[in-house]
XYZ file of C-alpha atoms in Angstrom:
637
model
C 117.535 73.573 89.323
C 116.648 74.520 92.870
C 113.443 74.650 94.295
C 112.380 76.408 97.825
C 109.143 74.394 99.127
C 107.256 76.618 102.417
C 110.423 78.158 103.752
C 109.816 79.865 107.258
C 112.795 81.080 109.196
C 113.059 83.590 112.256
C 115.785 84.368 114.834
C 114.180 85.355 118.013
C 111.131 87.571 117.752
C 112.043 88.297 113.930
C 110.468 86.766 111.281
C 112.870 86.803 108.007
C 110.300 84.814 105.757
C 107.079 83.433 105.984
C 105.897 80.109 103.665
C 108.111 81.334 100.853
C 107.932 79.065 97.448
C 110.576 79.559 94.932
C 112.628 78.193 91.661
C 115.994 78.918 90.747
C 116.586 77.295 87.009
C 120.274 76.828 85.559
C 120.966 79.197 82.882
C 119.280 82.603 84.724
C 121.667 85.024 86.568
C 119.124 85.998 89.844
C 119.972 88.952 91.880
C 118.523 89.119 96.008
C 118.026 92.636 96.992
C 116.490 93.802 100.393
C 117.319 96.054 103.286
C 119.982 95.383 105.695
C 118.832 92.732 108.194
C 115.809 91.207 105.763
C 118.110 88.275 105.275
C 120.068 87.829 102.223
C 122.664 85.766 103.633
C 120.612 83.524 105.694
C 118.471 82.889 102.554
C 122.422 81.738 100.518
C 123.294 80.076 103.535
C 119.982 78.072 103.568
C 120.399 76.935 99.736
C 124.002 76.401 100.109
C 122.950 73.757 102.759
C 125.172 75.731 105.440
C 122.105 76.653 107.333
C 118.633 74.895 107.898
C 115.305 76.543 107.154
C 112.873 76.504 110.523
C 110.603 74.468 108.580
C 109.817 73.840 104.815
C 112.079 72.116 102.178
C 115.128 72.484 100.255
C 115.104 70.447 97.156
C 118.056 70.486 94.870
C 118.931 67.133 92.810
C 122.462 65.128 94.425
C 123.736 65.761 90.612
C 123.166 69.397 90.959
C 126.615 71.193 91.777
C 126.164 74.647 94.042
C 129.113 76.491 95.059
C 128.642 79.086 97.626
C 131.027 81.822 97.887
C 130.532 83.488 101.634
C 131.257 87.391 102.579
C 134.249 86.030 104.901
C 136.151 82.570 103.848
C 139.383 81.070 105.979
C 141.518 80.023 103.200
C 144.140 77.323 104.495
C 147.598 79.522 105.610
C 150.345 76.389 104.639
C 149.248 76.599 101.066
C 149.991 78.783 98.019
C 147.215 80.330 96.262
C 147.601 77.721 92.946
C 147.508 74.629 95.520
C 144.344 76.347 97.172
C 142.577 76.999 93.521
C 143.350 73.540 92.526
C 142.540 71.703 95.692
C 138.629 70.483 94.850
C 140.558 68.730 92.029
C 143.233 66.980 93.979
C 141.710 63.806 93.907
C 142.298 63.619 90.043
C 145.707 64.260 90.298
C 146.172 61.512 92.170
C 143.992 59.186 90.737
C 146.965 57.230 89.332
C 146.631 55.200 92.680
C 143.339 53.877 91.748
C 144.071 53.127 88.767
C 147.115 50.873 90.146
C 144.217 49.598 92.949
C 142.081 48.461 90.039
C 145.258 46.596 88.138
C 146.259 44.662 91.521
C 142.912 43.088 91.765
C 143.210 39.782 90.288
C 139.998 38.489 90.632
C 138.003 40.491 88.193
C 134.571 39.045 89.591
C 135.147 40.098 92.652
C 133.337 42.665 94.691
C 136.435 44.527 95.143
C 136.836 44.561 91.966
C 133.461 45.586 90.895
C 133.673 48.501 93.114
C 137.458 49.495 92.633
C 136.460 49.834 88.710
C 133.032 51.880 89.343
C 135.674 54.152 91.338
C 137.671 54.501 88.110
C 134.543 54.287 85.554
C 133.992 57.891 87.918
C 137.166 59.630 88.276
C 137.485 59.088 83.970
C 134.497 60.437 83.533
C 135.558 63.576 85.902
C 139.014 63.454 84.283
C 137.468 63.988 80.861
C 134.525 66.716 82.171
C 137.470 68.865 83.892
C 139.915 68.322 81.029
C 142.687 67.716 84.143
C 145.413 68.687 82.225
C 144.782 72.332 81.006
C 143.383 72.798 84.983
C 145.959 74.886 86.212
C 146.160 77.143 82.865
C 142.388 77.876 83.654
C 143.517 78.632 87.203
C 145.924 81.131 85.997
C 143.693 83.127 83.422
C 141.444 82.999 86.376
C 143.793 84.546 88.959
C 145.394 87.033 86.625
C 141.999 87.964 85.804
C 140.994 88.914 89.341
C 144.077 90.315 89.647
C 146.589 88.364 91.667
C 149.848 89.174 91.012
C 151.742 86.103 89.126
C 154.769 86.174 91.794
C 152.427 85.237 94.351
C 150.845 82.256 92.962
C 153.414 79.788 94.274
C 154.240 81.568 97.200
C 152.423 81.374 100.649
C 148.891 82.808 100.985
C 149.562 84.663 104.021
C 151.830 86.815 101.719
C 148.549 88.160 100.621
C 145.870 90.676 102.540
C 142.487 89.668 102.950
C 141.287 91.233 100.727
C 143.532 89.140 98.111
C 142.815 85.733 99.891
C 139.199 86.481 99.475
C 139.983 86.888 95.483
C 141.774 83.177 95.674
C 138.795 81.529 97.048
C 136.593 83.317 94.179
C 138.913 82.151 91.842
C 138.525 78.440 93.310
C 134.880 78.640 93.256
C 134.946 79.457 89.431
C 137.192 77.146 88.186
C 135.145 74.471 89.489
C 132.610 75.410 86.833
C 129.343 74.214 89.024
C 125.613 74.142 88.171
C 124.886 76.744 90.186
C 127.077 79.963 91.707
C 125.958 81.359 95.083
C 127.866 84.305 95.588
C 127.401 86.906 98.757
C 129.278 90.398 97.774
C 131.725 88.877 95.384
C 132.784 92.100 94.028
C 133.669 93.284 97.730
C 137.486 93.389 97.215
C 137.506 93.699 93.491
C 139.017 96.636 91.859
C 137.512 98.006 88.738
C 139.894 96.086 86.745
C 138.417 93.011 88.123
C 135.313 93.740 88.205
C 135.172 94.343 84.481
C 136.839 90.669 83.958
C 134.484 89.122 86.893
C 131.504 90.776 84.678
C 132.795 88.947 81.200
C 133.206 85.569 83.002
C 129.775 85.389 84.587
C 128.287 86.672 81.155
C 129.996 83.815 79.659
C 129.161 81.338 82.424
C 126.481 78.464 81.598
C 125.111 77.711 84.727
C 122.558 79.483 87.302
C 123.624 82.003 89.924
C 122.426 84.038 92.620
C 124.332 86.983 93.865
C 124.328 89.810 96.659
C 125.994 92.955 96.292
C 125.633 96.625 96.779
C 127.436 97.472 93.687
C 124.307 98.659 91.765
C 125.929 98.802 88.174
C 127.352 95.261 88.172
C 124.412 93.724 89.558
C 122.437 95.737 86.346
C 124.682 94.588 83.990
C 125.158 90.758 85.022
C 121.354 89.602 86.506
C 118.640 88.420 84.536
C 115.917 88.266 87.454
C 115.505 90.324 90.559
C 114.612 88.630 93.826
C 113.488 90.668 96.453
C 113.134 90.083 100.195
C 110.541 92.013 101.384
C 107.532 91.689 104.278
C 108.250 88.399 104.777
C 108.193 87.120 101.160
C 110.546 86.872 97.863
C 109.069 88.348 94.741
C 110.503 87.263 91.585
C 110.510 90.099 88.636
C 112.017 89.251 84.917
C 114.737 91.702 84.583
C 117.570 93.995 86.163
C 117.616 96.129 88.882
C 116.724 99.257 87.334
C 113.764 97.392 85.596
C 112.572 96.053 88.654
C 112.834 99.403 90.519
C 110.595 100.986 87.709
C 108.163 98.323 87.269
C 107.970 98.599 91.198
C 107.606 102.427 90.892
C 104.440 102.169 88.789
C 103.206 99.554 90.838
C 103.147 101.748 94.011
C 102.074 104.882 91.872
C 98.898 102.194 90.702
C 98.380 100.699 94.390
C 98.367 104.633 95.883
C 95.896 105.386 94.001
C 93.546 102.470 94.630
C 94.383 102.409 98.535
C 93.166 106.460 98.251
C 89.873 105.313 96.333
C 89.466 102.577 98.705
C 89.656 105.081 101.951
C 87.817 107.170 100.575
C 84.787 104.033 100.660
C 85.401 103.455 103.610
C 85.192 106.804 105.079
C 82.080 107.517 103.037
C 80.249 104.421 104.027
C 81.579 104.963 107.916
C 79.481 108.071 108.067
C 76.484 106.666 106.634
C 76.518 103.698 108.988
C 77.494 105.921 111.918
C 74.755 108.061 110.967
C 71.727 106.145 110.725
C 72.624 102.996 112.515
C 70.012 104.125 114.954
C 67.162 104.928 112.875
C 64.743 101.964 112.441
C 63.849 103.258 109.251
C 67.897 103.010 108.070
C 68.625 100.159 109.653
C 68.579 98.003 107.160
C 70.621 99.793 104.815
C 72.697 100.559 107.319
C 73.776 96.545 108.154
C 74.090 96.222 104.484
C 76.851 99.375 104.627
C 78.584 97.233 107.441
C 78.612 94.194 105.650
C 80.165 96.448 102.589
C 82.266 97.841 105.042
C 84.070 94.211 106.121
C 85.186 93.738 102.098
C 86.141 97.173 101.851
C 88.561 96.510 105.346
C 89.592 93.328 103.503
C 90.673 94.914 100.795
C 93.228 96.946 102.403
C 96.545 95.836 101.637
C 99.249 94.801 104.432
C 101.921 97.491 105.362
C 102.801 98.689 102.291
C 106.259 97.534 101.464
C 108.417 100.161 99.469
C 111.557 101.481 98.918
C 112.914 103.820 101.832
C 113.003 107.352 100.710
C 115.802 108.930 102.582
C 116.887 112.198 103.104
C 119.895 113.124 104.052
C 121.822 116.671 103.560
C 125.235 117.169 104.389
C 126.126 120.669 106.481
C 127.775 123.593 104.708
C 131.375 123.509 104.769
C 133.215 126.179 106.154
C 134.774 128.330 104.830
C 138.590 127.984 103.021
C 140.913 129.043 100.509
C 140.517 128.095 96.706
C 143.039 125.273 96.878
C 142.662 122.817 99.758
C 145.858 120.667 98.401
C 148.463 120.895 96.154
C 151.133 117.763 96.019
C 154.626 119.126 94.243
C 157.120 116.092 93.171
C 155.749 114.182 95.955
C 157.684 110.423 96.520
C 156.365 108.137 99.059
C 155.494 104.423 100.326
C 156.504 102.443 102.983
C 160.283 101.566 104.274
C 161.919 100.889 101.278
C 159.204 100.359 99.123
C 158.505 103.542 96.656
C 154.491 103.521 95.882
C 153.740 106.840 94.244
C 156.789 108.587 92.324
C 157.225 112.076 91.633
C 153.411 112.562 91.743
C 152.579 116.478 91.086
C 149.025 117.590 91.654
C 146.588 120.279 92.129
C 143.042 120.018 94.397
C 140.732 122.750 94.102
C 137.377 124.269 96.060
C 134.865 121.895 95.280
C 135.554 119.663 93.483
C 134.114 116.277 93.420
C 137.392 113.653 92.569
C 137.229 109.440 92.322
C 140.767 108.003 92.977
C 140.257 104.839 90.661
C 142.493 102.092 89.805
C 143.677 98.494 90.519
C 144.691 97.414 93.912
C 148.018 98.308 95.395
C 148.867 100.788 92.942
C 149.064 103.212 95.672
C 145.107 104.740 95.902
C 145.032 104.806 99.520
C 148.701 105.588 99.806
C 147.739 108.956 97.713
C 144.974 109.205 100.544
C 147.073 109.084 103.574
C 149.687 111.607 101.946
C 146.893 113.996 101.740
C 145.153 113.390 104.862
C 148.823 114.149 106.482
C 148.871 110.669 107.858
C 152.032 109.422 105.672
C 155.356 112.007 105.294
C 156.462 111.770 101.844
C 160.371 110.520 101.030
C 160.402 113.845 99.246
C 158.463 116.525 97.655
C 155.734 118.394 99.383
C 152.419 118.181 100.804
C 151.372 121.945 100.639
C 147.381 122.394 102.701
C 145.589 125.183 101.762
C 143.970 128.225 103.496
C 141.661 127.126 106.712
C 141.782 123.534 105.111
C 139.551 121.712 107.560
C 139.912 118.010 106.564
C 138.373 114.993 107.779
C 139.533 111.252 106.793
C 137.953 108.691 106.327
C 139.010 104.680 106.003
C 138.510 101.524 107.438
C 141.394 101.604 109.608
C 140.543 103.871 111.637
C 137.708 102.743 113.757
C 139.769 102.724 116.785
C 138.935 106.758 117.127
C 135.175 105.929 118.521
C 134.651 106.101 121.955
C 133.282 102.317 123.255
C 131.656 102.977 126.047
C 129.287 105.825 124.430
C 125.915 105.061 122.622
C 125.271 104.880 119.076
C 122.595 108.121 119.930
C 125.303 109.502 122.583
C 128.104 109.385 119.178
C 125.977 111.425 117.055
C 124.331 113.850 119.708
C 127.996 114.580 120.794
C 128.323 115.872 117.174
C 124.860 117.727 116.550
C 123.966 118.596 120.462
C 121.099 116.934 122.654
C 118.114 118.502 121.792
C 117.697 117.179 118.311
C 116.149 114.025 119.251
C 114.452 112.802 115.938
C 117.008 114.310 113.817
C 119.532 111.918 115.374
C 117.430 108.907 114.870
C 116.797 109.803 111.597
C 120.373 110.077 110.989
C 121.001 106.587 112.730
C 118.276 105.226 110.401
C 119.539 106.491 107.395
C 122.896 104.688 108.083
C 120.595 101.391 108.825
C 121.129 101.960 112.619
C 116.891 102.194 113.925
C 114.671 101.198 116.970
C 116.641 100.117 119.890
C 120.075 99.583 118.258
C 120.332 103.402 118.819
C 121.054 102.736 122.445
C 123.356 100.057 122.318
C 127.106 100.904 123.392
C 129.567 101.468 120.078
C 131.953 98.196 121.861
C 129.480 95.745 121.244
C 129.361 96.632 117.172
C 130.844 94.750 114.418
C 133.637 95.980 112.373
C 130.807 97.044 109.200
C 128.367 98.781 111.871
C 131.409 100.620 113.069
C 132.614 101.489 109.915
C 128.623 102.571 108.798
C 128.622 104.982 112.417
C 132.377 106.573 111.887
C 131.322 107.504 108.249
C 128.107 109.005 109.936
C 129.891 111.114 112.498
C 132.174 112.774 109.496
C 129.182 113.803 107.274
C 127.267 115.479 109.980
C 130.328 117.771 110.513
C 132.651 117.516 107.548
C 134.293 120.548 108.237
C 134.790 121.776 104.132
C 137.380 118.678 102.916
C 136.343 115.097 103.004
C 138.889 111.786 102.281
C 136.506 109.375 101.913
C 138.824 105.763 101.727
C 136.096 103.283 100.458
C 133.149 104.553 102.174
C 130.395 102.437 100.792
C 131.607 99.292 101.998
C 129.096 98.289 104.417
C 125.923 100.379 103.309
C 123.113 98.772 101.021
C 122.201 100.198 97.552
C 119.213 102.813 99.413
C 121.999 104.395 101.483
C 124.691 104.113 98.852
C 122.361 106.387 96.570
C 121.536 108.518 99.954
C 124.762 109.336 100.323
C 126.216 110.197 96.580
C 123.201 112.360 96.435
C 124.717 113.671 99.780
C 127.739 114.217 98.184
C 126.798 115.600 94.534
C 125.063 118.732 96.830
C 127.472 119.489 99.664
C 129.570 122.725 98.615
C 132.655 121.162 99.579
C 135.688 119.257 98.828
C 135.255 115.263 98.171
C 138.241 112.714 97.421
C 136.973 109.779 97.464
C 138.395 105.847 96.486
C 135.656 103.725 95.480
C 134.919 101.004 92.859
C 131.084 101.317 92.807
C 130.583 102.934 89.935
C 126.932 103.881 90.710
C 128.790 105.716 93.493
C 131.318 107.398 91.828
C 129.086 108.513 88.387
C 126.244 109.657 91.267
C 129.335 112.197 92.862
C 132.251 113.042 91.101
C 133.134 115.658 88.359
C 136.771 114.900 88.242
C 138.366 110.989 87.823
C 142.359 110.515 88.936
C 143.608 107.359 87.787
C 146.455 105.699 89.797
C 148.470 103.118 87.954
C 151.833 101.616 89.292
C 154.375 104.719 88.080
C 151.966 106.607 86.822
C 149.254 108.889 88.786
C 147.060 111.037 86.667
C 144.240 113.000 85.744
C 141.782 110.899 83.473
C 140.743 112.812 80.083
C 136.891 111.347 80.268
C 134.689 110.084 82.323
C 133.510 106.401 83.927
C 132.243 105.332 80.967
C 135.329 106.269 78.947
C 137.519 104.496 81.476
C 135.341 101.680 81.685
C 135.990 101.222 77.865
C 139.243 101.454 77.996
C 139.410 98.386 80.403
C 137.011 96.682 78.492
C 139.124 97.153 74.993
C 142.527 96.200 77.045
C 144.084 100.100 76.472
C 146.009 101.024 79.476
C 148.327 104.114 79.728
C 151.947 103.970 81.431
C 151.931 107.459 81.176
C 154.796 107.999 78.635
C 154.745 110.098 75.521
C 154.499 106.898 72.981
C 152.447 105.498 75.485
C 149.794 108.380 74.820
C 150.244 108.209 70.911
C 149.602 104.552 71.034
C 146.484 104.749 72.899
C 145.629 108.370 70.393
C 146.043 105.829 66.937
C 144.241 103.124 68.459
C 141.001 105.331 69.647
C 141.277 106.373 65.907
C 140.856 103.110 63.981
C 138.249 101.697 66.907
C 136.251 104.921 67.115
C 133.987 104.313 64.652
C 133.584 100.833 65.296
C 132.832 101.810 69.298
C 129.928 104.455 68.222
C 128.272 101.709 65.672
C 128.358 99.345 69.515
C 126.955 101.985 71.453
C 124.207 102.931 68.977
C 123.423 98.922 69.068
C 123.166 98.367 72.791
C 121.416 101.672 72.915
C 118.920 100.249 70.483
C 118.746 96.636 72.126
C 118.284 97.892 75.387
C 115.633 100.219 74.450
C 113.955 96.883 72.482
C 114.790 95.146 75.917
C 113.076 97.810 78.145
C 110.139 97.818 75.972
C 109.489 93.970 75.930
C 109.608 94.111 79.896
C 107.147 96.819 80.436
C 105.120 94.429 77.860
C 105.770 91.315 79.870
C 104.939 93.519 83.354
C 101.693 94.404 82.058
C 100.907 90.911 80.715
C 101.556 89.299 83.640
C 99.850 92.253 85.222
C 96.598 91.117 83.291
C 96.703 87.585 84.693
C 96.820 88.598 88.008
C 93.438 90.503 87.583
C 91.789 87.656 86.080
C 93.343 85.256 88.322
C 91.394 87.520 91.120
C 88.548 86.890 89.773
C 88.593 83.732 89.451
C 88.925 83.754 93.136
C 86.682 86.096 93.971
C 84.023 84.026 96.157
C 81.574 86.231 94.652
C 81.612 84.411 91.218
C 81.391 81.139 92.837
C 78.275 80.734 90.749
C 78.723 82.295 87.696
C 80.154 79.532 85.976
C 80.059 81.310 82.514
C 82.150 84.259 83.731
C 84.245 81.405 85.186
C 84.946 79.618 82.288
C 85.390 82.233 80.102
C 87.849 84.072 82.607
C 89.764 80.563 82.778
C 90.267 80.590 78.782
C 91.751 84.221 78.635
C 93.821 83.032 81.611
C 95.312 80.395 78.956
C 95.324 82.738 76.279
C 97.258 85.499 78.506
C 99.875 82.567 79.563
C 100.750 81.584 76.035
C 101.014 85.299 74.979
C 103.495 85.969 78.527
C 105.448 82.562 77.153
C 105.922 84.111 73.655
C 107.251 87.352 75.452
C 109.404 85.586 77.181
C 111.215 84.147 74.600
C 111.426 87.151 72.841
C 113.164 88.747 75.941
C 115.236 86.333 76.435
C 116.245 86.697 72.848
C 117.332 90.730 73.139
C 119.132 89.513 76.213
C 121.054 87.184 74.494
C 121.691 90.082 71.727
C 122.556 92.754 74.387
C 125.145 90.076 75.918
C 126.624 89.584 72.917
C 127.532 93.144 72.357
C 129.217 93.086 75.522
């Protein structure tokens, strides 16, 4: 268990949290959300001990093991991936020296012998706990699941890209089997194949975890509790993100009605006071109304913390022909390395295409060919009539002018006479206030990426090629961009592993695997099912027949499983609504206890406390039911 007491933290004049109290339990899977800059990563560093709060305390038992995955982590350059993954257990593999040291001490009653004996005892306990003789096998399973190819396991880690090095660090973390996992954007460098494997691993994990991720569907499938940083506080809610947002919307609707009624009362009483405060015959009533007004003012909530409502519309596309792209028997790659072989593909005007598949299969290479940034070895790229292509990738940030401010950069696209619209657009992409006056050269890589994407979307031409556009956006911004792309009347081709983003905007799936590029015959849910079942196509007719036969034999089971999951999901939603109602009733009763007007009404206080106790017992029963339903849902996968 991790206990936070009265935590406060601020940077400069910005207060992140004030007087925060929070308990994190093992066995619970927490998802942490909040706007960019709210302090999510800072909280993770505080919990891991890498950063201290300004005040308050973080209490963790010495025997309670916490493992932390940062967004960026260094790996030893002179080691192989296998050595890095196994490095936390190096002292166990070298335990023979401790046994030899103990055997060499002749005086068994000496302090030296007692110390050596204790060390050996502790090593033996660790050896048994981690079963060191199977560690390398388990490390292999984890690395394979995360998509690290076996040929690289014993080669220098420098041969891997930065994204795959982060997978090595994640594999090391998972192998340690801690009591509590803290992970900051663990899905950033994963493709869908690895993502499906990681979800399964985390659902089987017995300890607790706290996750920050902009991948909404991943969070919805994994977490059991949602924490939100807002208004310098951290709220805790039972359920995943979807359940939390539904509950929050209901609360905000209720709060809006309450605030409307409160403002009407205030306005009515203010008019009375203003009208009669100077009249002697009404002076007493006016004073009474003024006291009542003071009480009403106190009931006004602090500034409402709600999910941002972001409106963003991509301008209409310019006219073009009916086929922006056609690939005819294209083979492409780099030097001697052939990545794409004999690929033929037609993209029609208005298509919303998602390119998916494992990392390293050629998704970005295909995008570079379509963008005419990579010449094929053979075959031909045909670009349609008036096709005006805009290409976004993480490697094209040098096109930005470092001397211009963010505001000027967007004004160059839209024109100077639209200041309100420019600031609103920058706000949608997480640049607000005086940040818009910063020059581009002081931005981080992620900030430059967001600005580059915004520049493209405000002047989109008629064909957009977007390679991992959501990497540096938060949940609200991802939803906004996905909705805007879905409404855009031009052609869109994206590479992304964010299932929520793809499902929200794509109407066509192209699958890229080594040696194969094809239109996937189904939607994203079908593709995920293939990954979960371990059914992969290699593009051959025989393989296709095997897939069809395999799907026919499991079709009924698949339908039954989906129906069972729907039924249990409905039960889960129902109990979560019931829990929210019970929590709301308890809060209402607690407010009665704390109301000074009831301080002398002992009968009311006693009866209210009794009702709170009864409701608390009901809530505990409901929570137990919720946990049982959650377990049943997880067992169905």
